[in-house]
Amino acid sequence: LGTRLRPITEAIPKPMVPVAGVPYLEHQLRELARREVRDIVLLTGYLGHQIEEYFLDGSCLGLSIRYSNEDKPLGTGGALRQAANLLAESFLLIYGDSYLPIEYGDVLRKLTSSGAEGLLVIYDNRLNDTSVKNNVDVDEGGYVSRYDKDGVNLNYVEAGVLAFRRSVLAHMPAQDVVSLEKEVFPQLIARHGLIAYPTRQRFYDIGTPDRLEAIQELFGQ
């Protein structure tokens, strides 16, 4: 719902908040196109029709866009499960309010070459330059060993880019609202099934007015 960006988000969904003259989501989609990621599924909810009406089938950006819309909030996992028939066997998952310009193909290749079912891109946040609280720990083998949004003594933060095998949907509980973070990550961590992809590239997000201002500066306004 983008409550921290109100009153802007009272009339538009958070991914459509203007950044440097266009909706934020357009910057993200153009970055995907530059990285040769062209088959896109947008999971929409609150005021999602505005996103569909603006981007249509994605051809104006050189993309193929399909949509899965929530009639009611389903959580990060529930929304993904609802779109199951649109997902590839392995796929990237990118949050609709964060920006991380990296080689997305490398992320997906790391997942598929590993035995893991999921992957988190993580950023070394010891410089504390994102204003986002650290929430990830990694073991010596490069697997996520802890995910805790309220944790202490953690050096990494999830950077808004993930990858999964479609088989991960089978681990979701039989309920409408499912959280990846609370109900799926712990299962994957317990069986060494969530690998980390560290990056030194700082990520940005538009979750608060201060962070929105930072990404405006990134794009030149």
Short mmCIF file of C-alpha atoms in Angstrom, two decimals:
data_model
loop_
_atom_site.label_atom_id
_atom_site.label_comp_id
_atom_site.label_asym_id
_atom_site.label_seq_id
_atom_site.Cartn_x
_atom_site.Cartn_y
_atom_site.Cartn_z
CA LEU A 1 0.00 0.00 0.00
CA GLY A 2 2.99 2.32 0.26
CA THR A 3 1.67 3.90 3.46
CA ARG A 4 4.97 5.64 4.22
CA LEU A 5 4.71 7.54 0.93
CA ARG A 6 1.23 8.90 1.53
CA PRO A 7 -0.37 11.12 0.32
CA ILE A 8 1.34 10.23 -3.02
CA THR A 9 0.24 6.60 -2.82
CA GLU A 10 -3.36 7.38 -1.97
CA ALA A 11 -3.95 7.85 -5.70
CA ILE A 12 -1.28 5.66 -7.34
CA PRO A 13 0.43 2.35 -6.47
CA LYS A 14 3.97 2.62 -5.13
CA PRO A 15 5.72 1.28 -8.29
CA MET A 16 4.08 4.11 -10.26
CA VAL A 17 5.49 6.90 -8.07
CA PRO A 18 7.27 9.36 -10.41
CA VAL A 19 11.06 9.21 -10.43
CA ALA A 20 12.91 11.49 -12.85
CA GLY A 21 9.79 12.09 -14.88
CA VAL A 22 8.48 8.53 -15.32
CA PRO A 23 7.01 5.86 -13.03
CA TYR A 24 9.69 4.20 -10.90
CA LEU A 25 8.76 0.80 -12.37
CA GLU A 26 9.73 2.00 -15.84
CA HIS A 27 13.34 2.46 -14.70
CA GLN A 28 13.34 -1.07 -13.32
CA LEU A 29 11.85 -2.59 -16.47
CA ARG A 30 14.26 -0.69 -18.73
CA GLU A 31 17.15 -2.04 -16.66
CA LEU A 32 15.83 -5.58 -17.13
CA ALA A 33 15.59 -5.02 -20.88
CA ARG A 34 19.19 -3.76 -20.95
CA ARG A 35 20.23 -6.98 -19.21
CA GLU A 36 18.36 -9.10 -21.80
CA VAL A 37 15.65 -10.15 -19.32
CA ARG A 38 12.55 -9.76 -21.46
CA ASP A 39 9.91 -12.24 -20.29
CA ILE A 40 8.24 -10.45 -17.38
CA VAL A 41 5.39 -11.33 -15.02
CA LEU A 42 4.15 -8.42 -12.90
CA LEU A 43 2.43 -9.40 -9.66
CA THR A 44 0.06 -6.51 -8.99
CA GLY A 45 -2.35 -5.64 -6.23
CA TYR A 46 -3.39 -2.26 -4.87
CA LEU A 47 -4.44 -0.04 -7.82
CA GLY A 48 -2.79 -2.59 -10.11
CA HIS A 49 -4.97 -1.62 -13.06
CA GLN A 50 -2.90 1.57 -13.37
CA ILE A 51 0.22 -0.53 -13.97
CA GLU A 52 -1.50 -2.65 -16.61
CA GLU A 53 -2.97 0.36 -18.38
CA TYR A 54 0.44 2.08 -18.53
CA PHE A 55 2.71 -0.80 -19.58
CA LEU A 56 0.18 -2.95 -21.47
CA ASP A 57 2.00 -5.94 -23.01
CA GLY A 58 5.45 -4.35 -22.58
CA SER A 59 6.20 -4.16 -26.29
CA CYS A 60 6.91 -0.42 -26.03
CA LEU A 61 9.94 -1.36 -23.87
CA GLY A 62 10.94 -4.39 -25.92
CA LEU A 63 9.47 -6.72 -23.29
CA SER A 64 6.76 -9.33 -23.04
CA ILE A 65 4.71 -8.56 -19.93
CA ARG A 66 1.99 -10.70 -18.37
CA TYR A 67 0.09 -9.93 -15.18
CA SER A 68 -1.16 -11.70 -12.08
CA ASN A 69 -3.39 -9.49 -9.95
CA GLU A 70 -4.38 -10.05 -6.32
CA ASP A 71 -7.99 -9.29 -5.46
CA LYS A 72 -6.86 -9.21 -1.83
CA PRO A 73 -3.38 -9.18 -0.25
CA LEU A 74 -1.84 -12.65 -0.41
CA GLY A 75 1.63 -11.92 0.97
CA THR A 76 4.94 -12.28 -0.85
CA GLY A 77 4.55 -16.05 -1.14
CA GLY A 78 0.82 -16.16 -1.81
CA ALA A 79 1.12 -13.74 -4.72
CA LEU A 80 3.86 -15.90 -6.22
CA ARG A 81 1.83 -19.08 -5.83
CA GLN A 82 -1.16 -17.46 -7.52
CA ALA A 83 1.06 -16.83 -10.58
CA ALA A 84 2.39 -20.41 -10.66
CA ASN A 85 1.18 -21.17 -14.19
CA LEU A 86 3.10 -18.13 -15.50
CA LEU A 87 6.45 -19.05 -13.95
CA ALA A 88 9.43 -20.75 -15.59
CA GLU A 89 11.14 -23.71 -13.90
CA SER A 90 13.72 -21.23 -12.58
CA PHE A 91 13.01 -17.53 -12.35
CA LEU A 92 14.10 -14.20 -10.90
CA LEU A 93 11.95 -12.41 -8.34
CA ILE A 94 12.50 -8.66 -8.00
CA TYR A 95 10.65 -6.41 -5.58
CA GLY A 96 8.61 -3.70 -7.25
CA ASP A 97 10.04 -0.90 -5.14
CA SER A 98 13.81 -1.58 -5.26
CA TYR A 99 16.54 -0.92 -7.82
CA LEU A 100 19.72 -2.96 -8.17
CA PRO A 101 21.60 -2.76 -11.49
CA ILE A 102 23.52 -6.05 -11.64
CA GLU A 103 23.97 -8.91 -14.10
CA TYR A 104 20.69 -10.74 -13.53
CA GLY A 105 21.75 -13.61 -15.78
CA ASP A 106 24.61 -14.38 -13.41
CA VAL A 107 22.17 -14.53 -10.51
CA LEU A 108 19.96 -17.08 -12.25
CA ARG A 109 22.96 -19.12 -13.40
CA LYS A 110 24.26 -19.34 -9.83
CA LEU A 111 20.93 -20.74 -8.69
CA THR A 112 20.64 -23.28 -11.48
CA SER A 113 24.24 -24.46 -11.07
CA SER A 114 23.75 -25.01 -7.34
CA GLY A 115 21.61 -27.53 -5.54
CA ALA A 116 19.63 -24.78 -3.85
CA GLU A 117 15.96 -24.06 -4.39
CA GLY A 118 16.30 -20.35 -3.64
CA LEU A 119 18.82 -17.53 -3.81
CA LEU A 120 19.08 -14.15 -2.11
CA VAL A 121 21.17 -11.32 -3.51
CA ILE A 122 22.75 -9.72 -0.46
CA TYR A 123 24.60 -6.45 0.05
CA ASP A 124 27.37 -5.88 2.58
CA ASN A 125 25.73 -3.11 4.57
CA ARG A 126 28.48 -2.43 7.09
CA LEU A 127 28.85 1.05 5.61
CA ASN A 128 25.19 1.56 6.56
CA ASP A 129 24.61 3.58 3.40
CA THR A 130 21.18 2.22 2.52
CA SER A 131 19.29 3.08 5.75
CA VAL A 132 17.94 -0.49 5.63
CA LYS A 133 18.54 -2.72 8.64
CA ASN A 134 20.78 -5.78 8.16
CA ASN A 135 18.78 -9.02 8.08
CA VAL A 136 20.98 -11.81 6.65
CA ASP A 137 23.86 -14.00 7.83
CA VAL A 138 25.83 -16.39 5.62
CA ASP A 139 27.81 -19.52 6.48
CA GLU A 140 31.27 -20.47 5.21
CA GLY A 141 29.78 -22.36 2.27
CA GLY A 142 27.94 -19.29 1.00
CA TYR A 143 24.48 -20.38 2.11
CA VAL A 144 22.08 -18.20 4.05
CA SER A 145 22.23 -19.35 7.66
CA ARG A 146 19.97 -16.73 9.20
CA TYR A 147 17.27 -14.35 8.06
CA ASP A 148 15.92 -12.03 10.73
CA LYS A 149 14.50 -8.56 10.15
CA ASP A 150 14.84 -7.85 13.87
CA GLY A 151 18.26 -9.46 14.23
CA VAL A 152 21.54 -8.10 15.59
CA ASN A 153 25.16 -8.73 14.63
CA LEU A 154 24.27 -9.33 10.99
CA ASN A 155 26.47 -7.94 8.19
CA TYR A 156 24.25 -8.28 5.14
CA VAL A 157 20.92 -7.03 3.93
CA GLU A 158 18.64 -8.59 1.35
CA ALA A 159 18.97 -6.43 -1.76
CA GLY A 160 15.57 -6.93 -3.41
CA VAL A 161 16.60 -9.49 -6.04
CA LEU A 162 15.96 -13.20 -5.54
CA ALA A 163 15.81 -16.35 -7.65
CA PHE A 164 13.85 -19.56 -7.17
CA ARG A 165 13.12 -22.92 -8.66
CA ARG A 166 9.38 -23.32 -9.16
CA SER A 167 9.49 -26.33 -6.81
CA VAL A 168 9.72 -23.86 -3.92
CA LEU A 169 5.95 -23.33 -4.24
CA ALA A 170 5.42 -26.80 -2.78
CA HIS A 171 6.84 -25.62 0.54
CA MET A 172 4.15 -23.00 1.06
CA PRO A 173 1.52 -23.77 3.71
CA ALA A 174 -2.08 -24.37 2.62
CA GLN A 175 -3.39 -20.93 3.47
CA ASP A 176 -4.27 -17.86 1.41
CA VAL A 177 -1.71 -15.43 2.84
CA VAL A 178 1.89 -16.70 2.76
CA SER A 179 5.09 -14.84 3.60
CA LEU A 180 8.29 -15.92 1.88
CA GLU A 181 10.33 -14.40 4.68
CA LYS A 182 8.44 -15.98 7.60
CA GLU A 183 7.22 -19.28 6.21
CA VAL A 184 9.43 -20.31 3.29
CA PHE A 185 12.93 -18.98 4.04
CA PRO A 186 13.15 -20.86 7.40
CA GLN A 187 12.39 -24.15 5.64
CA LEU A 188 15.02 -23.52 2.96
CA ILE A 189 17.64 -22.39 5.49
CA ALA A 190 17.05 -25.48 7.63
CA ARG A 191 17.96 -27.81 4.76
CA HIS A 192 20.75 -25.74 3.23
CA GLY A 193 18.54 -24.73 0.34
CA LEU A 194 18.93 -20.93 0.23
CA ILE A 195 22.18 -19.75 -1.33
CA ALA A 196 23.56 -16.20 -1.17
CA TYR A 197 24.79 -14.01 -4.01
CA PRO A 198 26.83 -11.15 -2.49
CA THR A 199 27.10 -7.87 -4.38
CA ARG A 200 29.04 -4.68 -3.75
CA GLN A 201 26.58 -2.74 -5.86
CA ARG A 202 24.47 -0.58 -3.60
CA PHE A 203 20.73 -1.01 -4.01
CA TYR A 204 18.07 1.66 -3.76
CA ASP A 205 14.40 1.56 -2.88
CA ILE A 206 11.50 3.95 -2.75
CA GLY A 207 9.99 2.80 0.54
CA THR A 208 10.28 6.11 2.41
CA PRO A 209 10.47 9.78 1.43
CA ASP A 210 14.23 9.88 2.21
CA ARG A 211 14.93 6.81 0.08
CA LEU A 212 12.76 8.20 -2.70
CA GLU A 213 14.86 11.35 -2.65
CA ALA A 214 18.06 9.27 -2.91
CA ILE A 215 16.84 7.44 -6.01
CA GLN A 216 15.70 10.73 -7.54
CA GLU A 217 19.31 11.91 -7.18
CA LEU A 218 20.56 8.67 -8.77
CA PHE A 219 18.51 9.34 -11.88
CA GLY A 220 19.51 12.98 -12.07
CA GLN A 221 16.76 14.97 -10.37
#
